[in-house]
Short mmCIF file of C-alpha atoms in Angstrom, two decimals:
data_model
loop_
_atom_site.label_atom_id
_atom_site.label_comp_id
_atom_site.label_asym_id
_atom_site.label_seq_id
_atom_site.Cartn_x
_atom_site.Cartn_y
_atom_site.Cartn_z
CA ASP A 229 -6.68 10.14 1.81
CA GLY A 230 -7.49 7.16 3.97
CA GLY A 231 -10.21 4.57 3.58
CA MET A 232 -10.77 0.94 2.68
CA VAL A 233 -9.02 -0.26 -0.45
CA VAL A 234 -8.76 -3.54 -2.33
CA VAL A 235 -5.11 -4.41 -2.96
CA SER A 236 -4.30 -7.03 -5.60
CA THR A 237 -0.69 -8.15 -5.87
CA THR A 238 0.29 -10.17 -8.93
CA LEU A 239 3.80 -11.53 -9.11
CA PRO A 240 4.37 -13.48 -12.32
CA LEU A 241 7.60 -15.29 -13.13
CA PHE A 242 9.85 -15.23 -10.09
CA PHE A 243 13.05 -17.18 -10.30
CA ALA A 244 14.35 -18.53 -7.03
CA THR A 245 16.41 -21.24 -5.41
CA ALA A 246 14.12 -22.25 -2.53
CA THR A 247 10.96 -21.08 -0.76
CA MET A 248 9.95 -17.68 -2.07
CA SER A 249 8.32 -15.26 0.36
CA VAL A 250 7.04 -11.88 -0.72
CA GLN A 251 5.83 -9.40 1.90
CA LEU A 252 3.46 -6.47 1.40
CA TYR A 253 4.64 -3.26 3.11
CA ALA A 254 2.74 -0.07 4.01
CA ASN A 255 4.82 3.07 4.50
CA GLY A 256 7.99 1.00 4.86
CA ALA A 257 6.63 -1.39 7.51
CA ALA A 258 5.72 -5.03 6.88
CA ILE A 259 2.02 -5.90 7.12
CA ALA A 260 2.44 -9.03 9.23
CA THR A 261 -0.38 -11.14 7.79
CA GLU A 262 0.15 -10.23 4.14
CA ILE A 263 2.79 -12.56 2.78
CA LEU A 264 2.92 -14.88 -0.26
CA ASN A 265 4.92 -18.11 -0.23
CA ASP A 266 5.75 -20.60 -2.98
CA GLU A 267 8.28 -23.38 -3.54
CA ALA A 268 10.58 -23.45 -6.56
CA SER A 269 13.64 -25.35 -7.70
CA PRO A 270 16.68 -23.45 -8.99
CA THR A 271 15.81 -21.45 -12.14
CA GLU A 272 12.16 -22.51 -11.86
CA SER A 273 9.45 -19.89 -12.26
CA ALA A 274 6.28 -19.43 -10.24
CA ASN A 275 3.21 -17.24 -10.43
CA VAL A 276 1.55 -16.09 -7.22
CA SER A 277 -1.11 -13.52 -6.45
CA LYS A 278 -3.20 -12.34 -3.54
CA THR A 279 -6.07 -9.90 -3.06
CA ILE A 280 -6.77 -8.25 0.30
CA VAL A 281 -8.89 -5.45 1.74
CA TYR A 282 -6.62 -2.96 3.49
CA ASN A 283 -7.80 -0.10 5.71
CA ALA A 284 -5.54 2.86 4.96
CA THR A 285 -6.25 5.47 7.63
CA ALA A 286 -4.19 8.07 5.74
CA GLU A 287 -2.26 8.37 2.49
CA THR A 288 -0.19 5.16 2.29
CA ALA A 289 2.71 3.97 0.12
CA LEU A 290 2.43 0.23 -0.64
CA SER A 291 5.39 -1.88 -1.78
CA ILE A 292 6.48 -5.51 -2.06
CA HIS A 293 9.72 -6.92 -0.67
CA ASN A 294 11.58 -10.23 -0.81
CA ALA A 295 11.04 -11.70 2.69
CA SER A 296 12.96 -14.92 2.07
CA THR A 297 16.60 -15.91 1.96
CA ALA A 298 16.15 -16.95 -1.68
CA THR A 299 17.29 -14.83 -4.60
CA ILE A 300 14.16 -13.64 -6.39
CA ASN A 301 13.88 -11.78 -9.68
CA PHE A 302 10.50 -10.10 -10.08
CA THR A 303 9.39 -10.04 -13.70
CA GLY A 304 6.21 -8.09 -14.33
CA ALA A 305 5.32 -7.70 -10.63
CA ASN A 306 2.55 -5.23 -9.88
CA ILE A 307 0.25 -3.91 -7.19
CA THR A 308 -3.26 -2.81 -8.15
CA VAL A 309 -5.28 -0.68 -5.72
CA GLN A 310 -9.02 0.05 -5.90
CA ARG A 311 -10.63 2.41 -3.44
CA LEU A 312 -13.89 1.24 -1.85
CA VAL A 313 -16.45 3.98 -1.50
#
């Protein structure tokens, strides 16, 4: 079903070698304005999170992808979705 949803993305403990960029995708396509960035030195960890309101007009598969050239290991990454009624 479609409708407005609150999407919270929590990405604790990445390990990277440069600028980390994580992109939110809907049905396999990047949502252009929904990206998280952070700086890290080699083997450094970072915690980033973001909450958005997303209008899903139909059933939608959400996912997160590494959008940077850095190597990122996601440890405990999650997406939480709440439907607004």
